[in-house]
Amino acid sequence: NAGVTQTPKFQVLKTGQSMTLQCAQDMNHEYMSWYRQDPGMGLRLIHYSVGAGITDQGEVPNGYNVSRSTTEDFPLRLLSAAPSQTSVYFCASSYSVGYGYTFGSGTRLTVV
Amino acid sequence: EDQVTQSPEALRLQEGESSSLNCSYTVSGLRGLFWYRQDPGKGPEFLFTLYSAGEEKEKERLKATLTKKESFLHITAPKPEDSATYLCAVGDNTDKLIFGTGTRLQVFP
């Protein structure tokens, strides 16, 4: 049982490049979310999904796209990377918002 | 708009010195109040869920309590291995989980 798996663990991008952060879970969780964590600002919600085919915006969605074609996968796309997107990104999943979320180990992204 | 505020931002304790962390919140339709522990370089680790005022949960040296406006995480006789950042979050009626900025706890021998 792998839990929530995020890849890659580290990534350096140049300004303007695009990339996809991968997130997969094997717990059959309906709920999945993406957060970014910056010093002094805590975890901020980017996008979330309550099931396959359903996504919604969180607090800081600009510059990011998501899709949820399967229950297991919830990729996060950066369309045109900017230095302000330098952060640690966490994916999390749960049976519902009323249960504890399980977090992945994070992706540390640097945009230069 | 949902809001979660944690205090203090940082806390230094001597081993064995008990204390409490505070989490105050405003939320549209509370679906749960969550406490997490986060070690440096790792993802948050789930500790507790509280659902209604008056509820309490315990795990080893940690005890979480909930009122209608705030939650406390009480740490009794802490040890150095309790050093971590403690995060509070609320789930709302639009299915979002919103976090506070955390309390960084350091316990010295």
PDB file of C-alpha atoms in Angstrom:
ATOM      1  CA  ASN A   1       0.000   0.000   0.000  1.00  0.00           C
ATOM      2  CA  ALA A   2       1.900   3.062  -1.286  1.00  0.00           C
ATOM      3  CA  GLY A   3      -0.563   5.748  -0.064  1.00  0.00           C
ATOM      4  CA  VAL A   4      -0.126   9.058  -1.937  1.00  0.00           C
ATOM      5  CA  THR A   5       2.766   9.119  -4.403  1.00  0.00           C
ATOM      6  CA  GLN A   6       4.105  12.372  -5.827  1.00  0.00           C
ATOM      7  CA  THR A   7       6.629  12.702  -8.634  1.00  0.00           C
ATOM      8  CA  PRO A   8       9.090  14.229  -9.133  1.00  0.00           C
ATOM      9  CA  LYS A   9      10.503  15.013  -5.673  1.00  0.00           C
ATOM     10  CA  PHE A  10      12.599  17.912  -6.958  1.00  0.00           C
ATOM     11  CA  GLN A  11      12.348  20.013 -10.124  1.00  0.00           C
ATOM     12  CA  VAL A  12      14.018  23.135 -11.496  1.00  0.00           C
ATOM     13  CA  LEU A  13      12.234  25.017 -14.278  1.00  0.00           C
ATOM     14  CA  LYS A  14      13.055  28.055 -16.310  1.00  0.00           C
ATOM     15  CA  THR A  15      10.547  30.902 -16.430  1.00  0.00           C
ATOM     16  CA  GLY A  16       7.937  30.203 -19.087  1.00  0.00           C
ATOM     17  CA  GLN A  17       8.376  26.427 -19.157  1.00  0.00           C
ATOM     18  CA  SER A  18       5.444  24.137 -18.518  1.00  0.00           C
ATOM     19  CA  MET A  19       5.341  20.924 -16.544  1.00  0.00           C
ATOM     20  CA  THR A  20       3.022  18.479 -14.805  1.00  0.00           C
ATOM     21  CA  LEU A  21       3.334  17.392 -11.188  1.00  0.00           C
ATOM     22  CA  GLN A  22       2.038  13.868 -10.800  1.00  0.00           C
ATOM     23  CA  CYS A  23      -0.063  12.574  -7.904  1.00  0.00           C
ATOM     24  CA  ALA A  24      -1.436   9.056  -7.528  1.00  0.00           C
ATOM     25  CA  GLN A  25      -3.195   7.320  -4.639  1.00  0.00           C
ATOM     26  CA  ASP A  26      -4.077   3.650  -4.195  1.00  0.00           C
ATOM     27  CA  MET A  27      -6.582   3.976  -1.333  1.00  0.00           C
ATOM     28  CA  ASN A  28      -9.684   4.452  -3.508  1.00  0.00           C
ATOM     29  CA  HIS A  29     -10.168   7.946  -2.085  1.00  0.00           C
ATOM     30  CA  GLU A  30     -12.717  10.173  -3.799  1.00  0.00           C
ATOM     31  CA  TYR A  31     -11.315  13.453  -2.484  1.00  0.00           C
ATOM     32  CA  MET A  32      -7.964  14.792  -3.704  1.00  0.00           C
ATOM     33  CA  SER A  33      -6.345  18.208  -3.264  1.00  0.00           C
ATOM     34  CA  TRP A  34      -3.249  20.153  -4.222  1.00  0.00           C
ATOM     35  CA  TYR A  35      -1.574  22.573  -1.792  1.00  0.00           C
ATOM     36  CA  ARG A  36       1.454  24.777  -1.970  1.00  0.00           C
ATOM     37  CA  GLN A  37       3.516  25.562   1.128  1.00  0.00           C
ATOM     38  CA  ASP A  38       5.584  28.713   1.428  1.00  0.00           C
ATOM     39  CA  PRO A  39       7.497  29.981   4.492  1.00  0.00           C
ATOM     40  CA  GLY A  40       5.216  31.903   6.833  1.00  0.00           C
ATOM     41  CA  MET A  41       2.099  31.244   4.742  1.00  0.00           C
ATOM     42  CA  GLY A  42       1.174  27.707   5.658  1.00  0.00           C
ATOM     43  CA  LEU A  43      -0.558  25.327   3.280  1.00  0.00           C
ATOM     44  CA  ARG A  44      -2.709  27.071   0.674  1.00  0.00           C
ATOM     45  CA  LEU A  45      -5.266  25.180  -1.388  1.00  0.00           C
ATOM     46  CA  ILE A  46      -4.724  25.355  -5.160  1.00  0.00           C
ATOM     47  CA  HIS A  47      -7.360  22.996  -6.619  1.00  0.00           C
ATOM     48  CA  TYR A  48      -9.385  20.126  -5.281  1.00  0.00           C
ATOM     49  CA  SER A  49     -11.580  17.316  -6.553  1.00  0.00           C
ATOM     50  CA  VAL A  50     -14.440  15.400  -4.923  1.00  0.00           C
ATOM     51  CA  GLY A  51     -14.453  12.637  -7.520  1.00  0.00           C
ATOM     52  CA  ALA A  52     -13.469  11.641 -11.048  1.00  0.00           C
ATOM     53  CA  GLY A  53     -14.526  14.310 -13.536  1.00  0.00           C
ATOM     54  CA  ILE A  54     -15.129  16.957 -10.840  1.00  0.00           C
ATOM     55  CA  THR A  55     -12.644  19.698  -9.957  1.00  0.00           C
ATOM     56  CA  ASP A  56     -12.894  23.088  -8.270  1.00  0.00           C
ATOM     57  CA  GLN A  57     -10.672  26.038  -7.437  1.00  0.00           C
ATOM     58  CA  GLY A  58      -9.115  26.681  -4.060  1.00  0.00           C
ATOM     59  CA  GLU A  59      -7.515  29.820  -2.639  1.00  0.00           C
ATOM     60  CA  VAL A  60      -4.653  30.258  -5.153  1.00  0.00           C
ATOM     61  CA  PRO A  61      -5.650  28.646  -8.503  1.00  0.00           C
ATOM     62  CA  ASN A  62      -4.113  31.134 -10.950  1.00  0.00           C
ATOM     63  CA  GLY A  63      -1.385  29.656 -13.154  1.00  0.00           C
ATOM     64  CA  TYR A  64      -2.394  26.067 -12.433  1.00  0.00           C
ATOM     65  CA  ASN A  65      -4.682  23.573 -14.177  1.00  0.00           C
ATOM     66  CA  VAL A  66      -5.984  20.216 -12.999  1.00  0.00           C
ATOM     67  CA  SER A  67      -8.060  17.360 -14.347  1.00  0.00           C
ATOM     68  CA  ARG A  68      -9.382  14.176 -12.742  1.00  0.00           C
ATOM     69  CA  SER A  69      -9.992  11.484 -15.341  1.00  0.00           C
ATOM     70  CA  THR A  70      -9.568   8.585 -12.877  1.00  0.00           C
ATOM     71  CA  THR A  71     -10.090   8.114  -9.138  1.00  0.00           C
ATOM     72  CA  GLU A  72      -6.395   7.338  -8.664  1.00  0.00           C
ATOM     73  CA  ASP A  73      -4.686  10.259 -10.433  1.00  0.00           C
ATOM     74  CA  PHE A  74      -4.822  14.024  -9.959  1.00  0.00           C
ATOM     75  CA  PRO A  75      -2.077  15.799 -11.956  1.00  0.00           C
ATOM     76  CA  LEU A  76      -1.276  19.491 -11.483  1.00  0.00           C
ATOM     77  CA  ARG A  77      -0.173  21.430 -14.573  1.00  0.00           C
ATOM     78  CA  LEU A  78       1.870  24.612 -14.554  1.00  0.00           C
ATOM     79  CA  LEU A  79       1.126  26.297 -17.861  1.00  0.00           C
ATOM     80  CA  SER A  80       3.922  28.910 -17.938  1.00  0.00           C
ATOM     81  CA  ALA A  81       6.121  28.763 -14.857  1.00  0.00           C
ATOM     82  CA  ALA A  82       6.909  31.966 -12.964  1.00  0.00           C
ATOM     83  CA  PRO A  83       9.379  32.567 -10.092  1.00  0.00           C
ATOM     84  CA  SER A  84       6.373  33.190  -7.811  1.00  0.00           C
ATOM     85  CA  GLN A  85       5.497  29.509  -8.243  1.00  0.00           C
ATOM     86  CA  THR A  86       8.679  28.439  -6.482  1.00  0.00           C
ATOM     87  CA  SER A  87       7.304  26.418  -3.587  1.00  0.00           C
ATOM     88  CA  VAL A  88       6.800  22.985  -2.088  1.00  0.00           C
ATOM     89  CA  TYR A  89       3.721  21.292  -3.510  1.00  0.00           C
ATOM     90  CA  PHE A  90       1.724  18.668  -1.622  1.00  0.00           C
ATOM     91  CA  CYS A  91      -0.972  16.371  -2.891  1.00  0.00           C
ATOM     92  CA  ALA A  92      -3.455  14.854  -0.434  1.00  0.00           C
ATOM     93  CA  SER A  93      -6.383  12.445  -0.553  1.00  0.00           C
ATOM     94  CA  SER A  94      -9.269  11.332   1.653  1.00  0.00           C
ATOM     95  CA  TYR A  95     -12.615   9.520   1.666  1.00  0.00           C
ATOM     96  CA  SER A  96     -14.240  12.915   2.276  1.00  0.00           C
ATOM     97  CA  VAL A  97     -13.485  16.318   3.779  1.00  0.00           C
ATOM     98  CA  GLY A  98     -14.790  15.010   7.096  1.00  0.00           C
ATOM     99  CA  TYR A  99     -11.990  12.441   7.325  1.00  0.00           C
ATOM    100  CA  GLY A 100      -8.266  12.984   7.794  1.00  0.00           C
ATOM    101  CA  TYR A 101      -6.372  13.653   4.597  1.00  0.00           C
ATOM    102  CA  THR A 102      -3.306  11.572   3.744  1.00  0.00           C
ATOM    103  CA  PHE A 103      -0.476  13.649   2.300  1.00  0.00           C
ATOM    104  CA  GLY A 104       2.254  12.796  -0.146  1.00  0.00           C
ATOM    105  CA  SER A 105       5.899  13.589   0.550  1.00  0.00           C
ATOM    106  CA  GLY A 106       5.894  16.712  -1.619  1.00  0.00           C
ATOM    107  CA  THR A 107       7.543  18.148  -4.736  1.00  0.00           C
ATOM    108  CA  ARG A 108      10.069  20.937  -4.244  1.00  0.00           C
ATOM    109  CA  LEU A 109       9.837  23.205  -7.300  1.00  0.00           C
ATOM    110  CA  THR A 110      12.245  26.021  -8.124  1.00  0.00           C
ATOM    111  CA  VAL A 111      11.542  28.398 -11.014  1.00  0.00           C
ATOM    112  CA  VAL A 112      14.542  30.449 -12.161  1.00  0.00           C
TER     113      VAL A 112
ATOM    114  CA  GLU B   1     -14.732  33.268   4.100  1.00  0.00           C
ATOM    115  CA  ASP B   2     -13.144  30.472   6.089  1.00  0.00           C
ATOM    116  CA  GLN B   3     -10.258  31.506   8.306  1.00  0.00           C
ATOM    117  CA  VAL B   4      -7.901  29.584  10.575  1.00  0.00           C
ATOM    118  CA  THR B   5      -5.496  31.372  12.927  1.00  0.00           C
ATOM    119  CA  GLN B   6      -2.895  29.576  15.000  1.00  0.00           C
ATOM    120  CA  SER B   7      -0.926  30.903  17.956  1.00  0.00           C
ATOM    121  CA  PRO B   8       1.776  31.189  18.967  1.00  0.00           C
ATOM    122  CA  GLU B   9       3.828  31.090  15.754  1.00  0.00           C
ATOM    123  CA  ALA B  10       6.696  29.463  17.629  1.00  0.00           C
ATOM    124  CA  LEU B  11       7.062  27.873  21.058  1.00  0.00           C
ATOM    125  CA  ARG B  12      10.181  26.738  22.903  1.00  0.00           C
ATOM    126  CA  LEU B  13       9.694  24.357  25.823  1.00  0.00           C
ATOM    127  CA  GLN B  14      11.943  22.579  28.240  1.00  0.00           C
ATOM    128  CA  GLU B  15      11.466  18.820  28.289  1.00  0.00           C
ATOM    129  CA  GLY B  16       8.600  18.071  30.689  1.00  0.00           C
ATOM    130  CA  GLU B  17       7.158  21.621  30.514  1.00  0.00           C
ATOM    131  CA  SER B  18       3.500  21.282  29.527  1.00  0.00           C
ATOM    132  CA  SER B  19       1.783  23.861  27.308  1.00  0.00           C
ATOM    133  CA  SER B  20      -1.036  24.440  24.824  1.00  0.00           C
ATOM    134  CA  LEU B  21      -1.315  25.494  21.201  1.00  0.00           C
ATOM    135  CA  ASN B  22      -4.327  27.484  20.021  1.00  0.00           C
ATOM    136  CA  CYS B  23      -6.338  27.311  16.805  1.00  0.00           C
ATOM    137  CA  SER B  24      -9.188  29.776  16.327  1.00  0.00           C
ATOM    138  CA  TYR B  25     -11.469  29.443  13.325  1.00  0.00           C
ATOM    139  CA  THR B  26     -14.408  30.785  11.388  1.00  0.00           C
ATOM    140  CA  VAL B  27     -15.961  28.403   8.885  1.00  0.00           C
ATOM    141  CA  SER B  28     -19.079  27.876   6.803  1.00  0.00           C
ATOM    142  CA  GLY B  29     -20.507  24.621   8.077  1.00  0.00           C
ATOM    143  CA  LEU B  30     -17.797  22.828  10.034  1.00  0.00           C
ATOM    144  CA  ARG B  31     -17.231  19.332   8.659  1.00  0.00           C
ATOM    145  CA  GLY B  32     -14.301  18.666  10.993  1.00  0.00           C
ATOM    146  CA  LEU B  33     -11.377  20.297  12.801  1.00  0.00           C
ATOM    147  CA  PHE B  34      -8.074  18.575  12.097  1.00  0.00           C
ATOM    148  CA  TRP B  35      -4.658  18.582  13.731  1.00  0.00           C
ATOM    149  CA  TYR B  36      -1.546  17.527  11.824  1.00  0.00           C
ATOM    150  CA  ARG B  37       2.125  17.208  12.688  1.00  0.00           C
ATOM    151  CA  GLN B  38       4.768  18.128  10.105  1.00  0.00           C
ATOM    152  CA  ASP B  39       8.461  17.314  10.372  1.00  0.00           C
ATOM    153  CA  PRO B  40      11.006  19.231   8.238  1.00  0.00           C
ATOM    154  CA  GLY B  41      11.083  18.061   4.633  1.00  0.00           C
ATOM    155  CA  LYS B  42       8.028  15.821   5.021  1.00  0.00           C
ATOM    156  CA  GLY B  43       4.315  15.959   4.359  1.00  0.00           C
ATOM    157  CA  PRO B  44       1.832  16.615   7.180  1.00  0.00           C
ATOM    158  CA  GLU B  45       0.903  13.599   9.281  1.00  0.00           C
ATOM    159  CA  PHE B  46      -2.680  13.290  10.530  1.00  0.00           C
ATOM    160  CA  LEU B  47      -3.170  13.389  14.311  1.00  0.00           C
ATOM    161  CA  PHE B  48      -6.818  14.064  15.237  1.00  0.00           C
ATOM    162  CA  THR B  49     -10.259  14.941  13.919  1.00  0.00           C
ATOM    163  CA  LEU B  50     -12.804  16.744  16.124  1.00  0.00           C
ATOM    164  CA  TYR B  51     -16.378  17.217  14.960  1.00  0.00           C
ATOM    165  CA  SER B  52     -18.367  18.996  17.657  1.00  0.00           C
ATOM    166  CA  ALA B  53     -17.909  21.377  20.586  1.00  0.00           C
ATOM    167  CA  GLY B  54     -16.929  19.564  23.756  1.00  0.00           C
ATOM    168  CA  GLU B  55     -15.223  16.714  21.951  1.00  0.00           C
ATOM    169  CA  GLU B  56     -11.746  15.623  23.084  1.00  0.00           C
ATOM    170  CA  LYS B  57      -9.185  13.222  21.583  1.00  0.00           C
ATOM    171  CA  GLU B  58      -5.918  11.942  23.073  1.00  0.00           C
ATOM    172  CA  LYS B  59      -2.793  10.311  21.689  1.00  0.00           C
ATOM    173  CA  GLU B  60       0.217   9.728  23.925  1.00  0.00           C
ATOM    174  CA  ARG B  61       1.244  13.178  25.264  1.00  0.00           C
ATOM    175  CA  LEU B  62      -1.195  15.077  23.022  1.00  0.00           C
ATOM    176  CA  LYS B  63      -4.785  16.017  23.771  1.00  0.00           C
ATOM    177  CA  ALA B  64      -7.014  18.011  21.423  1.00  0.00           C
ATOM    178  CA  THR B  65     -10.155  19.840  22.499  1.00  0.00           C
ATOM    179  CA  LEU B  66     -12.804  21.784  20.570  1.00  0.00           C
ATOM    180  CA  THR B  67     -15.178  24.670  21.276  1.00  0.00           C
ATOM    181  CA  LYS B  68     -17.438  26.516  18.830  1.00  0.00           C
ATOM    182  CA  LYS B  69     -14.694  29.034  18.028  1.00  0.00           C
ATOM    183  CA  GLU B  70     -11.358  27.413  18.800  1.00  0.00           C
ATOM    184  CA  SER B  71      -9.386  24.259  19.411  1.00  0.00           C
ATOM    185  CA  PHE B  72      -6.477  23.591  21.727  1.00  0.00           C
ATOM    186  CA  LEU B  73      -3.696  21.061  21.392  1.00  0.00           C
ATOM    187  CA  HIS B  74      -2.394  20.342  24.879  1.00  0.00           C
ATOM    188  CA  ILE B  75       1.077  18.831  25.168  1.00  0.00           C
ATOM    189  CA  THR B  76       1.777  17.158  28.504  1.00  0.00           C
ATOM    190  CA  ALA B  77       5.387  16.577  29.634  1.00  0.00           C
ATOM    191  CA  PRO B  78       6.789  16.971  26.095  1.00  0.00           C
ATOM    192  CA  LYS B  79       9.913  15.197  24.895  1.00  0.00           C
ATOM    193  CA  PRO B  80      12.450  16.379  22.285  1.00  0.00           C
ATOM    194  CA  GLU B  81      10.870  14.019  19.734  1.00  0.00           C
ATOM    195  CA  ASP B  82       7.674  16.095  19.955  1.00  0.00           C
ATOM    196  CA  SER B  83       9.521  18.928  18.203  1.00  0.00           C
ATOM    197  CA  ALA B  84       7.710  19.653  14.931  1.00  0.00           C
ATOM    198  CA  THR B  85       5.313  22.099  13.310  1.00  0.00           C
ATOM    199  CA  TYR B  86       1.705  21.513  14.354  1.00  0.00           C
ATOM    200  CA  LEU B  87      -0.950  22.437  11.813  1.00  0.00           C
ATOM    201  CA  CYS B  88      -4.649  23.036  12.350  1.00  0.00           C
ATOM    202  CA  ALA B  89      -7.212  22.797   9.531  1.00  0.00           C
ATOM    203  CA  VAL B  90     -10.992  22.992   9.083  1.00  0.00           C
ATOM    204  CA  GLY B  91     -13.181  21.248   6.565  1.00  0.00           C
ATOM    205  CA  ASP B  92     -16.119  23.317   5.333  1.00  0.00           C
ATOM    206  CA  ASN B  93     -19.452  22.682   3.636  1.00  0.00           C
ATOM    207  CA  THR B  94     -17.980  23.276   0.157  1.00  0.00           C
ATOM    208  CA  ASP B  95     -15.589  20.332   0.701  1.00  0.00           C
ATOM    209  CA  LYS B  96     -12.478  22.488   1.121  1.00  0.00           C
ATOM    210  CA  LEU B  97      -9.850  21.827   3.793  1.00  0.00           C
ATOM    211  CA  ILE B  98      -8.303  25.132   4.934  1.00  0.00           C
ATOM    212  CA  PHE B  99      -5.104  25.289   6.996  1.00  0.00           C
ATOM    213  CA  GLY B 100      -3.644  27.724   9.484  1.00  0.00           C
ATOM    214  CA  THR B 101      -0.006  28.765   9.276  1.00  0.00           C
ATOM    215  CA  GLY B 102       1.100  26.413  12.046  1.00  0.00           C
ATOM    216  CA  THR B 103       2.962  26.527  15.365  1.00  0.00           C
ATOM    217  CA  ARG B 104       6.621  25.554  15.322  1.00  0.00           C
ATOM    218  CA  LEU B 105       7.370  23.677  18.548  1.00  0.00           C
ATOM    219  CA  GLN B 106      10.890  23.080  19.847  1.00  0.00           C
ATOM    220  CA  VAL B 107      11.432  20.943  22.951  1.00  0.00           C
ATOM    221  CA  PHE B 108      14.864  21.093  24.558  1.00  0.00           C
ATOM    222  CA  PRO B 109      16.330  18.389  26.833  1.00  0.00           C
TER     223      PRO B 109
END
